[in-house]
Amino acid sequence: MTGPAAPTPSALAALRPLPLTAVRLHPDGLLGGWQARNAAATLPHCVDQLAAYGNLDNLRRVTGDADAPYAGMWFADTDVYKTLEAAAWELGRSGGSAEFLTDVAALLEKAQDPDGYLNSYYQVDHRDRQWTDLGFSHEMYAAGHLIQAAVAAARAAPQVLASQQVVAVARRFADLLVRRFGPEGTEAVDGHPEVETALVELYRLTGHRPYLDQARRLVDLRGYGRLGPGRFGPRYWQDDTPIRDQTEVTGHAVRQQYLLAGAVDVAVETGDNDLLAAVERLWRSALTTRTYLTGGQGSRHKDEGFGDAYELPPDRAYAETCAAIGSFHTAWRLLLATGKAHYADELERVLYNGIAASTAVDGRAFFYTNPLQLRTGHDGSHEDTPSQRLSWYSCACCPPNLARLMASLHAYAATGDAGGLQLHLYAAGRIAGHGRVVEVRTDYPWNERIAIVLTEAADGPWTLALRVPGWCRDARVTLNGWPVRVAAEEGYLRLSRTWQAGDQVELVLAMPPRMVAAHPRVDAVRGSVALARGPVVYCVEHADLPAALAGALFEDLELDATEPLRLVTSDGLAPVTIGVPLRARAAPPDGLYSSCHQPGQGRPGAQPARPGSTPTATVAAIPYFLWANRAAEPMRIWIPLATPAG
Amino acid sequence: MTGPAAPTPSALAALRPLPLTAVRLHPDGLLGGWQARNAAATLPHCVDQLAAYGNLDNLRRVTGDADAPYAGMWFADTDVYKTLEAAAWELGRSGGSAEFLTDVAALLEKAQDPDGYLNSYYQVDHRDRQWTDLGFSHEMYAAGHLIQAAVAAARAAPQVLASQQVVAVARRFADLLVRRFGPEGTEAVDGHPEVETALVELYRLTGHRPYLDQARRLVDLRGYGRLGPGRFGPRYWQDDTPIRDQTEVTGHAVRQQYLLAGAVDVAVETGDNDLLAAVERLWRSALTTRTYLTGGQGSRHKDEGFGDAYELPPDRAYAETCAAIGSFHTAWRLLLATGKAHYADELERVLYNGIAASTAVDGRAFFYTNPLQLRTGHDGSHEDTPSQRLSWYSCACCPPNLARLMASLHAYAATGDAGGLQLHLYAAGRIAGHGRVVEVRTDYPWNERIAIVLTEAADGPWTLALRVPGWCRDARVTLNGWPVRVAAEEGYLRLSRTWQAGDQVELVLAMPPRMVAAHPRVDAVRGSVALARGPVVYCVEHADLPAALAGALFEDLELDATEPLRLVTSDGLAPVTIGVPLRARAAPPDGLYSSCHQPGQGRPGAQPARPGSTPTATVAAIPYFLWANRAAEPMRIWIPLATPAG
């Protein structure tokens, strides 16, 4: 899924993406810094890992240029495609070398079968099994990532000859899909959605209607059990109920999000209001019953899946990085389709928390799962439950997915059309479009002030729309120093006037530290609170315990809610920390369970503070996305509330 | 693992099992009723399922008497062995037909290779892979279950000729193991412990020392990484650290418990105090950090494993039935080895809760996992997370494991030697041994009174030891109607005298309903309490909500701790229910998370009862082991505590 540029106009699109080059983020801002780190570290790291882990050699086996055994997962080609997509976005963003794009394009062209088929796992050892196991083969899924890489190359790096080469390869595969699985072919879907959104993007790029029709066909054919039960039942791959009838998100979280993203694309391009409404309903189901405070989704390790409603364990949160990226992509599409600010709110939440936490500060190590708690003595010896980020995974879907998102991140900051500009993500940078140029100056999210300076205003009146995040209770705006009394409408402050170059808008989004409580049906965090400031969720990490608490077991800490929270700026890992009043419970008895014979004889679980508790001390909570960048140590987002003594 | 009869005397055995025929439980008592149900329903059901699912045909493929494809898991033979063991115990307990034993014995003898090898998966299609994948092949594990079936047949049904046939088959396989993996053979262990305890039992039966030596060798060779990392890392199969150095239970819960049981057997028979101490230490680690209130163990679905310390989610409890049975077997061995009452306490807890809950009231459906909570709208469409018991599983290890335990359950009620009798589990029945006979008359655990009548007293003084369960705060005893002032010593009331036939002892174990709180480090049930009475854990099931609460969402119920608990006897599903004061919270907002900006501005998670709460109504909580015997409906053991209004 891509930062779209110039989609086909549709009756169902409330907002329009800006041209891909319209937004530039400054590397000294947080988001621009992430982009710079991605370019300098993550993307080269991915390229290196593809060579080290044999992904490129897998393709060279097809061309006869390598003879090592096939390496990695059967869908390892997709790591190549996602890295290729990232490289293409990065070429468009910052220029630089086109070597990887050029090399891989040539390799793909050479490896592709004459009929358009391309999949290194099935082209050498398993030719007889092509298209025989659509549930798990990931063949269309892989085609989708190839197509998305091609679309990115065409949009972001049209000047590179290899871009057209990749588009040609992708089109040949897409044409094969249409022949084989289109109206003249088999009724079938892939176990892992992804090609749906890719085909719509390819249609947007080429205008070739059969691609859109095929995407729609795949959305409509899903939900009738064609994939069979598989290992986890048909809900795992969203094949038990057609999406239009589905009432809750279900199954594998990444599959569900990718399907939703594709369905929005189909709905928008075909003017299908019912389909769009179905996605909005499912989105709401996800957000109100199955989403972590970080925006992460997926509560179960067993099937990487959504669990039941309100099943949101912080310790065993799966919250796969790819699911967070999928949620980001779906949120973006719903924002464009509807213009509703709450989709942008989610874009922001999942970006600063669920997505950002997955990458180490050095850009070269990653979480696949993103738990909200790590206990003392956690067994992090397996890659399913690591205590720290790893440089790569046996299933390495997440790192290159991060690379492609970060390389295109600027494309999600704003939208615009003849009527004005809409700012959704605040970051230091420059936005140009439709004859207007604005500079955004801010240290957001560390600082609550966002200055917007018009450097080119264009003629005539237009509207500057500024999103007021859902977490913000006090948004104020000034124009050239004068307060502007305007209320947010549906999540946006809209300033309409004939702008002049030099006009300055300042938006202040008050960001006191806050405590957050979960819905009482979320059993797993009952009696606990989380800490947040602005869009950023905070956590307490063992490394930050002061001497007064260092001797306590991390799991015995509780929050003294009689003391205030305090903001502290820092030169350390986190620019802004929240000072949290914590104390350690008195050492409790060894046994796991204790009895009292009647309610009147004492209320277990709600005792007054025991005499042995430590005095309250202030602990610097850090942004969750920065956790696990020091030694592997316990961490938690949800902190048990102490019951006041007496 | 078996209800041992006549183990070799050892310096390390504090208690002695009674002869297998010494205890008979009355079918009108709860435990005797379970045994009767097992004989009438569960065991025949297992025999039927083995035929229906192809387990017997798998073996007939080896003998050339069937040619269907191999069916089921690669260790499907073990379902046959466990059913065979159950049939043998049942022959000893109640007599009846020896047809299954006779038929299977002949089949096994015919299927066995000349060298002793027997495994229908590896004897037909995969001969070249014999002994090549010890981590997952389960070949020694299967041999262990064969051996245990043989030991059971020899002890419980020596009169049946086929018993000696099975013993001969088992010995040939055991001899092969000794040749191949003994001091003259390869240093190797099996990924799934189980053969260790079986070999000790075969040694006890035969006196053939190499079997004991091999068991010890397997215990000692484990923990050095010989099995490799597998899919889940070496901790999964307890191969990362030698058991003597292990400080915490780890990995796959069934594997860990079976290893512990085998290690106790080895320790006892070889007089190895250090090994016994290691097991006691690990047991304590399990009980103080990784055991559910039901005695269930295993907190993760992904690897069927123990999680981190205090990671005990009620909804995603794995608590595999086989792990509970393994815990029962380990507890029994530790009880015999040490005489410590707390092992008998655990025997009782896991029996009445973790184990009992796995079987339907009709004895023909079973849980594999045993969650402590089921939410409204739970997706029970897959056998990994069923909402009700299923008649069989694709991996059907648990049902025949239940059958063999239930058929031998009487053997765990009491121990005895020249010095006296020790009663551990209370159940209506008759205990005979060492010239003494006592009748136990009780409706325990529904009734707190246990009458013990001596019908044959034997000569001279001896001691009747009566366990006082750890949950009991008020135990009283009378002898022939006169109160006896004796304090429990280390968990047992010891009555020493020269007994007369006709003497009557009455033990009263006070059983008020009680609330139970979890250790504050158990995050998953913070702010909640459970209900219990005597050894039985209770739960609230949706079917029992009164009209006043029927309209509420089950997840909105909370316990009004200002009202008392009440016991109610019933003619329904449960003889005794606990009347629990519940109310439903006012409908909360839709969003999953809500903020308050400072602690002083309100304490989220600890609000007073909101105006919209329903009035408190009494709900009949039922024993957990009886849940899911009506429609598939929500259930919970841990109930959120309401905060008093005002």
PDB file of N, CA and C in Angstrom, chain A residues 22 31 34 78 195 198 244 291 302 309 312 328 384 444 448 457 462 466 494 574 596 600 620 625:
ATOM      1  N   ALA A  22       5.101  17.140  -2.871  1.00  0.00           N
ATOM      2  CA  ALA A  22       4.553  18.352  -2.249  1.00  0.00           C
ATOM      3  C   ALA A  22       5.060  18.564  -0.832  1.00  0.00           C
ATOM      4  N   LEU A  31       9.349  13.250  12.798  1.00  0.00           N
ATOM      5  CA  LEU A  31       8.976  12.420  11.647  1.00  0.00           C
ATOM      6  C   LEU A  31      10.043  12.488  10.555  1.00  0.00           C
ATOM      7  N   TRP A  34      12.860  10.394  11.533  1.00  0.00           N
ATOM      8  CA  TRP A  34      12.625   8.970  11.243  1.00  0.00           C
ATOM      9  C   TRP A  34      12.880   8.663   9.770  1.00  0.00           C
ATOM     10  N   THR A  78       8.675 -11.470  -1.093  1.00  0.00           N
ATOM     11  CA  THR A  78       7.986 -10.234  -0.709  1.00  0.00           C
ATOM     12  C   THR A  78       8.907  -9.296   0.070  1.00  0.00           C
ATOM     13  N   VAL A 195      -3.203  -8.260  -2.615  1.00  0.00           N
ATOM     14  CA  VAL A 195      -3.198  -7.951  -4.038  1.00  0.00           C
ATOM     15  C   VAL A 195      -4.374  -7.046  -4.407  1.00  0.00           C
ATOM     16  N   ALA A 198      -3.243  -3.530  -4.201  1.00  0.00           N
ATOM     17  CA  ALA A 198      -2.202  -3.366  -5.219  1.00  0.00           C
ATOM     18  C   ALA A 198      -2.817  -3.238  -6.610  1.00  0.00           C
ATOM     19  N   ARG A 244     -19.135  -7.596   3.331  1.00  0.00           N
ATOM     20  CA  ARG A 244     -20.311  -6.719   3.460  1.00  0.00           C
ATOM     21  C   ARG A 244     -21.224  -7.155   4.603  1.00  0.00           C
ATOM     22  N   THR A 291      -8.393  -2.990  20.017  1.00  0.00           N
ATOM     23  CA  THR A 291      -7.215  -2.192  19.689  1.00  0.00           C
ATOM     24  C   THR A 291      -6.503  -1.790  20.975  1.00  0.00           C
ATOM     25  N   LYS A 302      -0.925 -17.279  18.929  1.00  0.00           N
ATOM     26  CA  LYS A 302      -1.172 -18.554  18.244  1.00  0.00           C
ATOM     27  C   LYS A 302      -1.459 -18.363  16.758  1.00  0.00           C
ATOM     28  N   ALA A 309     -13.766  -9.748  21.750  1.00  0.00           N
ATOM     29  CA  ALA A 309     -13.922  -8.354  22.149  1.00  0.00           C
ATOM     30  C   ALA A 309     -13.348  -8.146  23.544  1.00  0.00           C
ATOM     31  N   LEU A 312      -7.473  -7.959  25.531  1.00  0.00           N
ATOM     32  CA  LEU A 312      -6.334  -7.096  25.195  1.00  0.00           C
ATOM     33  C   LEU A 312      -5.222  -7.215  26.236  1.00  0.00           C
ATOM     34  N   PHE A 328      -2.592   1.645   9.709  1.00  0.00           N
ATOM     35  CA  PHE A 328      -2.228   2.977   9.215  1.00  0.00           C
ATOM     36  C   PHE A 328      -2.736   3.168   7.786  1.00  0.00           C
ATOM     37  N   ASP A 384       9.916 -15.272  19.045  1.00  0.00           N
ATOM     38  CA  ASP A 384       8.496 -14.968  19.217  1.00  0.00           C
ATOM     39  C   ASP A 384       8.263 -14.002  20.376  1.00  0.00           C
ATOM     40  N   TYR A 444       6.775  19.390  17.697  1.00  0.00           N
ATOM     41  CA  TYR A 444       5.736  18.398  17.943  1.00  0.00           C
ATOM     42  C   TYR A 444       6.309  17.010  17.731  1.00  0.00           C
ATOM     43  N   GLU A 448       3.998  21.681  22.256  1.00  0.00           N
ATOM     44  CA  GLU A 448       2.597  21.795  21.845  1.00  0.00           C
ATOM     45  C   GLU A 448       2.365  22.902  20.819  1.00  0.00           C
ATOM     46  N   ALA A 457       1.160  32.160  -1.125  1.00  0.00           N
ATOM     47  CA  ALA A 457      -0.234  32.120  -0.680  1.00  0.00           C
ATOM     48  C   ALA A 457      -1.229  31.767  -1.781  1.00  0.00           C
ATOM     49  N   TRP A 462      -8.916  30.655   0.274  1.00  0.00           N
ATOM     50  CA  TRP A 462      -8.905  29.194   0.443  1.00  0.00           C
ATOM     51  C   TRP A 462      -8.827  28.872   1.925  1.00  0.00           C
ATOM     52  N   LEU A 466      -6.821  22.626  10.041  1.00  0.00           N
ATOM     53  CA  LEU A 466      -5.835  22.079  10.990  1.00  0.00           C
ATOM     54  C   LEU A 466      -6.535  21.067  11.886  1.00  0.00           C
ATOM     55  N   ARG A 494     -10.911  25.280  10.821  1.00  0.00           N
ATOM     56  CA  ARG A 494     -10.858  25.697   9.421  1.00  0.00           C
ATOM     57  C   ARG A 494     -10.709  27.218   9.351  1.00  0.00           C
ATOM     58  N   ALA A 574      14.870  10.314  25.889  1.00  0.00           N
ATOM     59  CA  ALA A 574      13.595  10.939  25.553  1.00  0.00           C
ATOM     60  C   ALA A 574      13.663  12.431  25.820  1.00  0.00           C
ATOM     61  N   CYS A 596     -10.454 -15.044  52.018  1.00  0.00           N
ATOM     62  CA  CYS A 596     -11.140 -14.503  53.178  1.00  0.00           C
ATOM     63  C   CYS A 596     -12.541 -15.070  53.107  1.00  0.00           C
ATOM     64  N   GLY A 600     -17.635  -9.436  54.152  1.00  0.00           N
ATOM     65  CA  GLY A 600     -17.555  -8.559  55.309  1.00  0.00           C
ATOM     66  C   GLY A 600     -16.238  -8.666  56.062  1.00  0.00           C
ATOM     67  N   ALA A 620      10.861   8.599  35.994  1.00  0.00           N
ATOM     68  CA  ALA A 620      10.712   9.232  34.682  1.00  0.00           C
ATOM     69  C   ALA A 620      10.182   8.220  33.674  1.00  0.00           C
ATOM     70  N   PHE A 625       7.585   4.310  22.549  1.00  0.00           N
ATOM     71  CA  PHE A 625       8.302   3.948  21.322  1.00  0.00           C
ATOM     72  C   PHE A 625       9.821   3.921  21.515  1.00  0.00           C
TER      73      PHE A 625
END
